[in-house]
mmCIF file of N, CA, C and O in Angstrom:
data_model
loop_
_atom_site.group_PDB
_atom_site.id
_atom_site.type_symbol
_atom_site.label_atom_id
_atom_site.label_comp_id
_atom_site.label_asym_id
_atom_site.label_seq_id
_atom_site.Cartn_x
_atom_site.Cartn_y
_atom_site.Cartn_z
ATOM 1 N N GLU A 127 1.174 -1.077 0.145
ATOM 2 C CA GLU A 127 0.180 0.078 -0.357
ATOM 3 C C GLU A 127 0.744 0.847 -0.318
ATOM 4 O O GLU A 127 1.887 0.991 0.873
ATOM 5 N N ARG A 128 0.652 2.481 -0.669
ATOM 6 C CA ARG A 128 0.909 3.478 -0.930
ATOM 7 C C ARG A 128 0.503 4.283 0.399
ATOM 8 O O ARG A 128 -0.075 4.898 0.025
ATOM 9 N N VAL A 129 1.496 4.722 0.554
ATOM 10 C CA VAL A 129 1.343 5.629 1.840
ATOM 11 C C VAL A 129 1.583 7.503 1.515
ATOM 12 O O VAL A 129 2.723 7.281 0.779
ATOM 13 N N LEU A 130 0.798 7.992 0.936
ATOM 14 C CA LEU A 130 0.677 10.037 1.296
ATOM 15 C C LEU A 130 0.043 10.688 1.920
ATOM 16 O O LEU A 130 -0.054 10.128 2.858
ATOM 17 N N LEU A 131 1.672 11.476 1.561
ATOM 18 C CA LEU A 131 1.265 12.537 3.113
ATOM 19 C C LEU A 131 0.617 13.885 2.759
ATOM 20 O O LEU A 131 0.304 14.657 1.462
ATOM 21 N N GLU A 132 -0.817 14.567 3.025
ATOM 22 C CA GLU A 132 -1.392 15.320 2.900
ATOM 23 C C GLU A 132 -1.085 16.340 3.555
ATOM 24 O O GLU A 132 -1.150 16.304 4.642
ATOM 25 N N GLN A 133 -1.210 17.363 2.582
ATOM 26 C CA GLN A 133 -0.379 18.591 4.364
ATOM 27 C C GLN A 133 -2.339 19.562 4.060
ATOM 28 O O GLN A 133 -2.877 19.560 3.581
ATOM 29 N N THR A 134 -1.929 19.574 5.824
ATOM 30 C CA THR A 134 -2.973 20.941 7.094
ATOM 31 C C THR A 134 -3.028 21.882 7.078
ATOM 32 O O THR A 134 -1.654 21.724 6.916
ATOM 33 N N ALA A 135 -4.247 22.491 7.618
ATOM 34 C CA ALA A 135 -3.654 23.060 8.533
ATOM 35 C C ALA A 135 -2.502 22.982 9.851
ATOM 36 O O ALA A 135 -1.864 24.116 10.012
ATOM 37 N N VAL A 136 -3.088 21.854 10.162
ATOM 38 C CA VAL A 136 -2.528 21.286 11.217
ATOM 39 C C VAL A 136 -1.295 20.116 10.861
ATOM 40 O O VAL A 136 -0.525 20.116 12.141
ATOM 41 N N GLY A 137 -0.933 20.758 9.971
ATOM 42 C CA GLY A 137 0.088 19.108 9.117
ATOM 43 C C GLY A 137 0.185 18.185 7.811
ATOM 44 O O GLY A 137 -0.794 18.481 7.734
ATOM 45 N N PRO A 138 1.330 17.389 8.343
ATOM 46 C CA PRO A 138 0.395 16.330 7.529
ATOM 47 C C PRO A 138 -0.169 15.543 8.336
ATOM 48 O O PRO A 138 -0.115 14.911 9.114
ATOM 49 N N LEU A 139 -1.276 14.753 7.608
ATOM 50 C CA LEU A 139 -1.862 13.542 7.334
ATOM 51 C C LEU A 139 -1.426 12.142 7.125
ATOM 52 O O LEU A 139 -1.046 12.617 5.592
ATOM 53 N N LYS A 140 -1.409 11.357 7.207
ATOM 54 C CA LYS A 140 -0.856 10.210 6.519
ATOM 55 C C LYS A 140 -2.538 9.437 6.106
ATOM 56 O O LYS A 140 -3.279 9.919 6.483
ATOM 57 N N SER A 141 -2.388 9.112 4.497
ATOM 58 C CA SER A 141 -3.475 8.536 3.725
ATOM 59 C C SER A 141 -3.054 7.009 3.420
ATOM 60 O O SER A 141 -2.020 7.333 2.777
ATOM 61 N N PHE A 142 -3.787 6.038 3.396
ATOM 62 C CA PHE A 142 -3.014 5.164 2.579
ATOM 63 C C PHE A 142 -3.947 4.544 1.272
ATOM 64 O O PHE A 142 -5.418 4.183 1.301
ATOM 65 N N ALA A 143 -3.455 4.443 -0.001
ATOM 66 C CA ALA A 143 -3.839 4.308 -1.752
ATOM 67 C C ALA A 143 -4.917 2.743 -0.952
ATOM 68 O O ALA A 143 -4.200 2.191 -1.316
ATOM 69 N N LEU A 144 -5.732 3.411 -1.438
ATOM 70 C CA LEU A 144 -6.536 1.408 -1.655
ATOM 71 C C LEU A 144 -6.465 1.425 -2.736
ATOM 72 O O LEU A 144 -6.892 0.207 -3.318
ATOM 73 N N ALA A 145 -7.112 1.901 -4.069
ATOM 74 C CA ALA A 145 -7.007 2.020 -5.687
ATOM 75 C C ALA A 145 -7.111 3.486 -6.248
ATOM 76 O O ALA A 145 -6.960 4.630 -5.348
ATOM 77 N N PRO A 146 -7.124 3.599 -6.885
ATOM 78 C CA PRO A 146 -6.435 4.548 -7.875
ATOM 79 C C PRO A 146 -8.111 5.526 -6.825
ATOM 80 O O PRO A 146 -9.097 4.854 -7.456
ATOM 81 N N ARG A 147 -7.841 7.257 -6.337
ATOM 82 C CA ARG A 147 -8.194 8.143 -6.856
ATOM 83 C C ARG A 147 -9.084 7.545 -5.890
ATOM 84 O O ARG A 147 -10.174 7.936 -4.959
ATOM 85 N N LEU A 148 -8.766 6.421 -4.388
ATOM 86 C CA LEU A 148 -9.478 6.085 -3.556
ATOM 87 C C LEU A 148 -8.106 5.923 -2.080
ATOM 88 O O LEU A 148 -7.730 5.675 -2.820
ATOM 89 N N SER A 149 -8.819 6.548 -0.771
ATOM 90 C CA SER A 149 -7.763 6.477 -0.042
ATOM 91 C C SER A 149 -8.387 6.065 0.656
ATOM 92 O O SER A 149 -9.650 7.114 1.150
ATOM 93 N N VAL A 150 -7.741 5.789 2.333
ATOM 94 C CA VAL A 150 -8.109 6.855 3.527
ATOM 95 C C VAL A 150 -7.693 6.924 4.378
ATOM 96 O O VAL A 150 -5.673 6.611 4.528
ATOM 97 N N GLY A 151 -7.524 7.877 4.881
ATOM 98 C CA GLY A 151 -6.512 8.920 5.990
ATOM 99 C C GLY A 151 -6.685 8.376 7.237
ATOM 100 O O GLY A 151 -7.312 7.436 7.465
ATOM 101 N N GLU A 152 -6.374 9.330 8.089
ATOM 102 C CA GLU A 152 -6.633 8.723 9.970
ATOM 103 C C GLU A 152 -8.095 9.501 10.350
ATOM 104 O O GLU A 152 -8.415 9.005 11.017
ATOM 105 N N VAL A 153 -8.067 10.385 9.736
ATOM 106 C CA VAL A 153 -9.516 11.152 10.486
ATOM 107 C C VAL A 153 -10.508 10.010 9.767
ATOM 108 O O VAL A 153 -11.442 9.266 10.846
ATOM 109 N N ASP A 154 -10.148 9.065 8.767
ATOM 110 C CA ASP A 154 -11.205 7.725 8.334
ATOM 111 C C ASP A 154 -11.158 7.324 9.507
ATOM 112 O O ASP A 154 -12.146 6.712 9.790
ATOM 113 N N ILE A 155 -9.963 6.684 9.213
ATOM 114 C CA ILE A 155 -9.646 5.834 10.496
ATOM 115 C C ILE A 155 -10.187 5.541 12.167
ATOM 116 O O ILE A 155 -11.000 4.708 12.732
ATOM 117 N N ALA A 156 -10.269 6.518 12.972
ATOM 118 C CA ALA A 156 -10.698 7.524 13.557
ATOM 119 C C ALA A 156 -11.635 8.131 13.905
ATOM 120 O O ALA A 156 -12.709 6.617 15.360
ATOM 121 N N GLU A 157 -12.413 7.773 12.747
ATOM 122 C CA GLU A 157 -14.423 7.252 12.468
ATOM 123 C C GLU A 157 -14.694 6.095 12.728
ATOM 124 O O GLU A 157 -15.987 5.867 13.572
ATOM 125 N N ILE A 158 -14.479 5.130 12.340
ATOM 126 C CA ILE A 158 -14.689 4.099 11.721
ATOM 127 C C ILE A 158 -14.221 3.502 13.064
ATOM 128 O O ILE A 158 -15.306 2.952 13.574
ATOM 129 N N ILE A 159 -13.506 3.587 14.296
ATOM 130 C CA ILE A 159 -13.005 2.810 15.697
ATOM 131 C C ILE A 159 -14.206 3.191 16.240
ATOM 132 O O ILE A 159 -14.393 3.220 17.173
ATOM 133 N N GLN A 160 -14.496 4.601 16.666
ATOM 134 C CA GLN A 160 -15.771 4.945 17.512
ATOM 135 C C GLN A 160 -16.830 4.975 16.654
ATOM 136 O O GLN A 160 -17.547 4.990 17.778
ATOM 137 N N ALA A 161 -17.292 4.670 15.533
ATOM 138 C CA ALA A 161 -18.579 4.461 15.252
ATOM 139 C C ALA A 161 -18.872 2.340 16.026
ATOM 140 O O ALA A 161 -19.489 2.133 16.002
ATOM 141 N N LYS A 162 -17.359 1.582 15.173
ATOM 142 C CA LYS A 162 -17.699 0.940 15.819
ATOM 143 C C LYS A 162 -17.449 0.682 17.625
ATOM 144 O O LYS A 162 -18.215 -0.337 17.927
ATOM 145 N N ALA A 163 -16.740 0.846 18.254
ATOM 146 C CA ALA A 163 -17.022 1.070 19.948
ATOM 147 C C ALA A 163 -18.497 1.625 20.049
ATOM 148 O O ALA A 163 -19.208 1.205 21.279
ATOM 149 N N ALA A 164 -18.571 2.519 19.208
ATOM 150 C CA ALA A 164 -20.309 2.619 19.745
ATOM 151 C C ALA A 164 -21.195 1.525 19.439
ATOM 152 O O ALA A 164 -22.125 1.342 20.415
ATOM 153 N N VAL A 165 -21.370 0.990 18.331
ATOM 154 C CA VAL A 165 -22.238 -0.336 17.736
ATOM 155 C C VAL A 165 -21.956 -1.371 18.404
ATOM 156 O O VAL A 165 -23.334 -1.356 19.885
ATOM 157 N N ALA A 166 -20.620 -1.410 19.099
ATOM 158 C CA ALA A 166 -20.204 -2.691 19.854
ATOM 159 C C ALA A 166 -21.524 -2.317 21.472
ATOM 160 O O ALA A 166 -21.511 -3.554 22.213
ATOM 161 N N ALA A 167 -20.900 -0.905 22.050
ATOM 162 C CA ALA A 167 -21.599 -0.310 23.497
ATOM 163 C C ALA A 167 -22.470 -0.758 22.889
ATOM 164 O O ALA A 167 -23.209 -1.750 24.293
ATOM 165 N N GLY A 168 -23.505 -0.477 22.319
ATOM 166 C CA GLY A 168 -24.873 -0.775 22.193
ATOM 167 C C GLY A 168 -25.257 -1.995 22.051
ATOM 168 O O GLY A 168 -25.884 -2.960 22.868
ATOM 169 N N TRP A 169 -24.806 -2.888 21.810
ATOM 170 C CA TRP A 169 -24.880 -4.590 21.926
ATOM 171 C C TRP A 169 -24.356 -5.014 23.409
ATOM 172 O O TRP A 169 -25.807 -5.903 23.490
ATOM 173 N N THR A 170 -23.885 -4.531 23.552
ATOM 174 C CA THR A 170 -23.032 -5.551 25.135
ATOM 175 C C THR A 170 -24.142 -5.016 25.847
ATOM 176 O O THR A 170 -23.890 -5.518 26.741
ATOM 177 N N THR A 171 -24.105 -3.426 25.798
ATOM 178 C CA THR A 171 -25.747 -3.136 26.955
ATOM 179 C C THR A 171 -26.754 -3.326 26.813
ATOM 180 O O THR A 171 -27.348 -4.118 27.828
ATOM 181 N N LEU A 172 -27.001 -3.692 25.266
ATOM 182 C CA LEU A 172 -28.657 -4.325 25.236
ATOM 183 C C LEU A 172 -28.349 -5.962 26.129
ATOM 184 O O LEU A 172 -29.496 -6.018 26.842
ATOM 185 N N LEU A 173 -27.608 -6.548 25.472
ATOM 186 C CA LEU A 173 -27.876 -7.780 25.741
ATOM 187 C C LEU A 173 -27.145 -8.306 27.869
ATOM 188 O O LEU A 173 -27.919 -9.051 28.389
ATOM 189 N N GLU A 174 -26.987 -6.536 28.489
ATOM 190 C CA GLU A 174 -26.197 -7.354 29.669
ATOM 191 C C GLU A 174 -27.332 -6.514 30.368
ATOM 192 O O GLU A 174 -28.359 -7.282 31.507
ATOM 193 N N GLU A 175 -28.483 -6.399 29.564
ATOM 194 C CA GLU A 175 -29.907 -4.835 30.366
ATOM 195 C C GLU A 175 -30.917 -6.142 30.522
ATOM 196 O O GLU A 175 -31.866 -6.472 30.652
ATOM 197 N N ALA A 176 -30.582 -7.288 29.224
ATOM 198 C CA ALA A 176 -32.054 -8.424 29.008
ATOM 199 C C ALA A 176 -30.963 -9.492 29.555
ATOM 200 O O ALA A 176 -32.073 -10.425 29.683
ATOM 201 N N GLY A 177 -29.897 -9.730 30.224
ATOM 202 C CA GLY A 177 -29.518 -10.906 31.004
ATOM 203 C C GLY A 177 -29.183 -11.720 29.960
ATOM 204 O O GLY A 177 -29.126 -13.017 30.430
ATOM 205 N N ILE A 178 -28.682 -11.828 28.664
ATOM 206 C CA ILE A 178 -28.503 -12.856 28.302
ATOM 207 C C ILE A 178 -26.833 -12.541 27.645
ATOM 208 O O ILE A 178 -26.554 -11.933 27.226
ATOM 209 N N HIS A 179 -26.308 -13.797 26.803
ATOM 210 C CA HIS A 179 -25.109 -13.545 26.349
ATOM 211 C C HIS A 179 -25.804 -13.622 24.253
ATOM 212 O O HIS A 179 -26.737 -14.908 24.191
ATOM 213 N N PRO A 180 -24.308 -13.475 24.267
ATOM 214 C CA PRO A 180 -24.517 -13.563 22.807
ATOM 215 C C PRO A 180 -25.060 -14.962 22.029
ATOM 216 O O PRO A 180 -25.935 -15.033 20.933
ATOM 217 N N GLU A 181 -24.282 -16.295 22.726
ATOM 218 C CA GLU A 181 -24.945 -17.465 21.866
ATOM 219 C C GLU A 181 -26.459 -17.770 21.812
ATOM 220 O O GLU A 181 -26.686 -18.756 21.741
ATOM 221 N N ASP A 182 -26.955 -16.327 23.232
ATOM 222 C CA ASP A 182 -28.620 -17.051 23.209
ATOM 223 C C ASP A 182 -29.647 -16.449 21.759
ATOM 224 O O ASP A 182 -30.303 -16.856 21.890
ATOM 225 N N LEU A 183 -28.527 -15.877 21.402
ATOM 226 C CA LEU A 183 -29.791 -14.909 19.875
ATOM 227 C C LEU A 183 -29.627 -15.089 19.298
ATOM 228 O O LEU A 183 -29.058 -16.784 18.620
ATOM 229 N N ARG A 184 -30.945 -15.605 18.779
ATOM 230 C CA ARG A 184 -31.582 -16.631 17.406
ATOM 231 C C ARG A 184 -30.967 -16.102 16.454
ATOM 232 O O ARG A 184 -30.882 -17.282 15.590
ATOM 233 N N VAL A 185 -31.395 -14.602 16.279
ATOM 234 C CA VAL A 185 -31.402 -14.346 14.926
ATOM 235 C C VAL A 185 -30.774 -12.669 14.691
ATOM 236 O O VAL A 185 -30.744 -11.851 16.222
ATOM 237 N N LEU A 186 -29.947 -12.191 14.173
ATOM 238 C CA LEU A 186 -29.250 -10.628 14.671
ATOM 239 C C LEU A 186 -29.357 -10.054 13.355
ATOM 240 O O LEU A 186 -29.276 -10.516 11.534
ATOM 241 N N TYR A 187 -30.105 -9.187 13.306
ATOM 242 C CA TYR A 187 -30.515 -8.156 11.778
ATOM 243 C C TYR A 187 -29.541 -7.660 11.556
ATOM 244 O O TYR A 187 -29.426 -6.108 12.503
ATOM 245 N N LEU A 188 -29.165 -6.663 10.557
ATOM 246 C CA LEU A 188 -28.643 -5.463 10.305
ATOM 247 C C LEU A 188 -29.234 -5.167 9.376
ATOM 248 O O LEU A 188 -29.125 -5.347 7.852
ATOM 249 N N ALA A 189 -29.959 -3.861 9.794
ATOM 250 C CA ALA A 189 -30.178 -3.327 8.785
ATOM 251 C C ALA A 189 -30.546 -1.970 7.600
ATOM 252 O O ALA A 189 -29.202 -1.608 7.862
ATOM 253 N N GLY A 190 -30.696 -1.289 7.307
ATOM 254 C CA GLY A 190 -30.250 -0.157 6.078
ATOM 255 C C GLY A 190 -29.159 -0.534 5.741
ATOM 256 O O GLY A 190 -28.474 -1.902 5.209
ATOM 257 N N GLY A 191 -28.627 0.638 4.663
ATOM 258 C CA GLY A 191 -27.563 0.385 3.556
ATOM 259 C C GLY A 191 -26.296 -0.330 4.223
ATOM 260 O O GLY A 191 -25.478 -0.577 3.637
ATOM 261 N N PHE A 192 -26.189 0.476 5.867
ATOM 262 C CA PHE A 192 -25.010 -0.084 6.682
ATOM 263 C C PHE A 192 -25.103 -1.973 6.475
ATOM 264 O O PHE A 192 -24.485 -2.176 5.916
ATOM 265 N N GLY A 193 -26.568 -2.164 7.269
ATOM 266 C CA GLY A 193 -26.175 -3.588 7.156
ATOM 267 C C GLY A 193 -26.197 -4.506 5.812
ATOM 268 O O GLY A 193 -25.618 -5.650 5.800
ATOM 269 N N TYR A 194 -26.869 -4.135 4.694
ATOM 270 C CA TYR A 194 -26.735 -4.660 3.587
ATOM 271 C C TYR A 194 -25.384 -4.457 3.217
ATOM 272 O O TYR A 194 -25.092 -5.991 2.492
ATOM 273 N N HIS A 195 -24.473 -3.393 3.198
ATOM 274 C CA HIS A 195 -23.431 -4.007 2.844
ATOM 275 C C HIS A 195 -21.946 -4.137 3.208
ATOM 276 O O HIS A 195 -21.244 -4.233 3.195
ATOM 277 N N LEU A 196 -22.362 -4.900 5.187
ATOM 278 C CA LEU A 196 -21.576 -5.280 5.682
ATOM 279 C C LEU A 196 -20.908 -6.592 5.818
ATOM 280 O O LEU A 196 -22.408 -7.307 5.388
ATOM 281 N N ASN A 197 -19.947 -7.116 5.630
ATOM 282 C CA ASN A 197 -19.831 -7.864 5.939
ATOM 283 C C ASN A 197 -19.889 -8.581 7.581
ATOM 284 O O ASN A 197 -18.456 -8.566 7.872
ATOM 285 N N PRO A 198 -20.777 -9.704 7.904
ATOM 286 C CA PRO A 198 -20.575 -9.837 8.345
ATOM 287 C C PRO A 198 -19.656 -10.836 9.191
ATOM 288 O O PRO A 198 -19.083 -10.524 10.492
ATOM 289 N N GLY A 199 -18.596 -11.653 8.759
ATOM 290 C CA GLY A 199 -17.449 -12.284 9.258
ATOM 291 C C GLY A 199 -16.057 -11.083 9.128
ATOM 292 O O GLY A 199 -16.181 -11.291 10.874
ATOM 293 N N ARG A 200 -16.111 -9.945 8.025
ATOM 294 C CA ARG A 200 -15.257 -8.956 8.851
ATOM 295 C C ARG A 200 -15.518 -7.874 10.402
ATOM 296 O O ARG A 200 -15.020 -8.066 11.025
ATOM 297 N N ALA A 201 -17.379 -7.796 10.062
ATOM 298 C CA ALA A 201 -17.804 -7.425 11.604
ATOM 299 C C ALA A 201 -18.123 -8.126 12.579
ATOM 300 O O ALA A 201 -17.272 -7.219 13.524
ATOM 301 N N GLN A 202 -17.082 -9.785 12.771
ATOM 302 C CA GLN A 202 -17.871 -10.187 13.815
ATOM 303 C C GLN A 202 -15.874 -9.986 14.167
ATOM 304 O O GLN A 202 -15.471 -9.444 15.398
ATOM 305 N N GLN A 203 -15.254 -10.048 13.361
ATOM 306 C CA GLN A 203 -13.408 -9.909 13.886
ATOM 307 C C GLN A 203 -13.102 -8.816 14.928
ATOM 308 O O GLN A 203 -11.738 -8.630 15.165
ATOM 309 N N ILE A 204 -14.028 -8.187 13.835
ATOM 310 C CA ILE A 204 -13.869 -6.082 14.549
ATOM 311 C C ILE A 204 -14.276 -6.241 16.152
ATOM 312 O O ILE A 204 -14.401 -4.798 16.474
ATOM 313 N N GLY A 205 -15.600 -6.958 16.276
ATOM 314 C CA GLY A 205 -15.937 -6.731 17.687
ATOM 315 C C GLY A 205 -17.296 -5.668 16.798
ATOM 316 O O GLY A 205 -18.217 -5.223 17.688
ATOM 317 N N LEU A 206 -17.399 -5.275 15.837
ATOM 318 C CA LEU A 206 -18.828 -4.651 15.942
ATOM 319 C C LEU A 206 -20.022 -5.365 15.775
ATOM 320 O O LEU A 206 -20.686 -4.783 16.660
ATOM 321 N N ILE A 207 -19.797 -6.747 15.670
ATOM 322 C CA ILE A 207 -21.431 -7.493 15.796
ATOM 323 C C ILE A 207 -21.162 -8.689 16.982
ATOM 324 O O ILE A 207 -20.385 -9.321 16.889
ATOM 325 N N PRO A 208 -22.046 -9.051 17.095
ATOM 326 C CA PRO A 208 -22.057 -10.501 18.655
ATOM 327 C C PRO A 208 -20.820 -11.542 17.859
ATOM 328 O O PRO A 208 -20.782 -11.374 16.759
ATOM 329 N N PRO A 209 -20.431 -11.983 18.418
ATOM 330 C CA PRO A 209 -19.658 -13.869 18.394
ATOM 331 C C PRO A 209 -21.045 -14.694 17.916
ATOM 332 O O PRO A 209 -20.498 -15.578 18.989
ATOM 333 N N ILE A 210 -21.499 -14.255 16.867
ATOM 334 C CA ILE A 210 -22.572 -15.842 17.090
ATOM 335 C C ILE A 210 -22.600 -16.482 15.264
ATOM 336 O O ILE A 210 -21.482 -15.433 14.715
ATOM 337 N N PRO A 211 -22.555 -17.429 14.813
ATOM 338 C CA PRO A 211 -22.348 -18.220 14.238
ATOM 339 C C PRO A 211 -23.354 -17.101 12.779
ATOM 340 O O PRO A 211 -24.184 -16.998 13.367
ATOM 341 N N LEU A 212 -22.628 -16.927 11.932
ATOM 342 C CA LEU A 212 -22.808 -16.339 10.223
ATOM 343 C C LEU A 212 -24.106 -16.458 10.073
ATOM 344 O O LEU A 212 -24.997 -15.657 9.784
ATOM 345 N N ASP A 213 -24.648 -17.744 9.908
ATOM 346 C CA ASP A 213 -26.253 -18.031 9.613
ATOM 347 C C ASP A 213 -27.032 -17.787 10.218
ATOM 348 O O ASP A 213 -28.112 -17.871 10.017
ATOM 349 N N ARG A 214 -26.780 -17.247 11.211
ATOM 350 C CA ARG A 214 -28.110 -16.504 12.095
ATOM 351 C C ARG A 214 -28.335 -15.318 11.456
ATOM 352 O O ARG A 214 -29.005 -14.600 11.740
#
Protein backbone atom coordinates (compact mmCIF):
# COMPACT_ATOMS: atom_id res chain seq x y z
CA GLU A 1 0.00 0.00 0.00
CA ARG A 2 1.22 3.44 -0.83
CA VAL A 3 1.27 5.98 1.97
CA LEU A 4 0.41 9.50 0.90
CA LEU A 5 1.03 12.60 2.93
CA GLU A 6 -1.48 15.40 2.76
CA GLN A 7 -0.60 18.80 4.17
CA THR A 8 -3.33 20.39 6.28
CA ALA A 9 -3.57 23.50 8.42
CA VAL A 10 -2.51 21.45 11.46
CA GLY A 11 0.25 19.50 9.71
CA PRO A 12 0.68 16.42 7.54
CA LEU A 13 -1.89 13.62 7.59
CA LYS A 14 -1.16 10.10 6.41
CA SER A 15 -3.53 8.34 4.08
CA PHE A 16 -3.38 4.90 2.53
CA ALA A 17 -4.15 4.43 -1.15
CA LEU A 18 -6.65 1.62 -1.64
CA ALA A 19 -7.28 2.11 -5.34
CA PRO A 20 -6.84 4.88 -7.90
CA ARG A 21 -8.52 8.00 -6.51
CA LEU A 22 -9.52 6.13 -3.30
CA SER A 23 -7.66 6.45 -0.03
CA VAL A 24 -8.34 6.12 3.68
CA GLY A 25 -6.86 8.70 5.99
CA GLU A 26 -6.20 9.01 9.70
CA VAL A 27 -9.47 10.86 10.24
CA ASP A 28 -11.42 8.12 8.43
CA ILE A 29 -9.81 5.44 10.59
CA ALA A 30 -10.55 7.40 13.79
CA GLU A 31 -14.22 7.72 12.76
CA ILE A 32 -14.46 3.99 12.02
CA ILE A 33 -13.00 3.18 15.43
CA GLN A 34 -15.48 5.50 17.16
CA ALA A 35 -18.46 4.07 15.25
CA LYS A 36 -17.38 0.50 15.99
CA ALA A 37 -17.03 1.30 19.69
CA ALA A 38 -20.48 2.90 19.81
CA VAL A 39 -22.19 -0.02 18.06
CA ALA A 40 -20.38 -2.61 20.18
CA ALA A 41 -21.23 -0.71 23.37
CA GLY A 42 -24.87 -0.66 22.27
CA TRP A 43 -25.26 -4.39 21.70
CA THR A 44 -23.18 -5.23 24.77
CA THR A 45 -25.39 -3.02 26.94
CA LEU A 46 -28.60 -4.41 25.44
CA LEU A 47 -27.50 -7.99 26.08
CA GLU A 48 -26.44 -7.18 29.65
CA GLU A 49 -29.75 -5.42 30.37
CA ALA A 50 -31.68 -8.38 28.96
CA GLY A 51 -29.56 -10.79 30.98
CA ILE A 52 -28.53 -12.84 27.97
CA HIS A 53 -25.31 -13.79 26.22
CA PRO A 54 -24.48 -13.52 22.50
CA GLU A 55 -24.88 -17.28 22.06
CA ASP A 56 -28.50 -16.93 23.25
CA LEU A 57 -29.38 -14.88 20.15
CA ARG A 58 -31.38 -16.79 17.57
CA VAL A 59 -31.14 -14.12 14.86
CA LEU A 60 -29.34 -10.84 14.30
CA TYR A 61 -30.75 -8.29 11.85
CA LEU A 62 -28.46 -5.73 10.22
CA ALA A 63 -30.69 -3.10 8.66
CA GLY A 64 -30.34 -0.31 6.16
CA GLY A 65 -27.57 0.44 3.73
CA PHE A 66 -24.95 -0.14 6.40
CA GLY A 67 -26.25 -3.61 7.18
CA TYR A 68 -26.74 -4.47 3.52
CA HIS A 69 -23.12 -3.73 2.61
CA LEU A 70 -21.56 -5.08 5.80
CA ASN A 71 -19.51 -8.26 5.66
CA PRO A 72 -20.68 -10.15 8.79
CA GLY A 73 -17.47 -12.16 9.13
CA ARG A 74 -15.30 -9.07 9.02
CA ALA A 75 -17.68 -7.22 11.34
CA GLN A 76 -17.28 -10.01 13.88
CA GLN A 77 -13.50 -9.95 13.56
CA ILE A 78 -13.39 -6.33 14.71
CA GLY A 79 -16.06 -6.79 17.39
CA LEU A 80 -18.72 -4.75 15.61
CA ILE A 81 -21.33 -7.50 15.96
CA PRO A 82 -21.66 -10.27 18.58
CA PRO A 83 -19.69 -13.49 18.18
CA ILE A 84 -22.49 -15.78 17.02
CA PRO A 85 -22.63 -18.26 14.12
CA LEU A 86 -22.81 -16.29 10.87
CA ASP A 87 -25.87 -18.20 9.63
CA ARG A 88 -27.96 -16.45 12.26
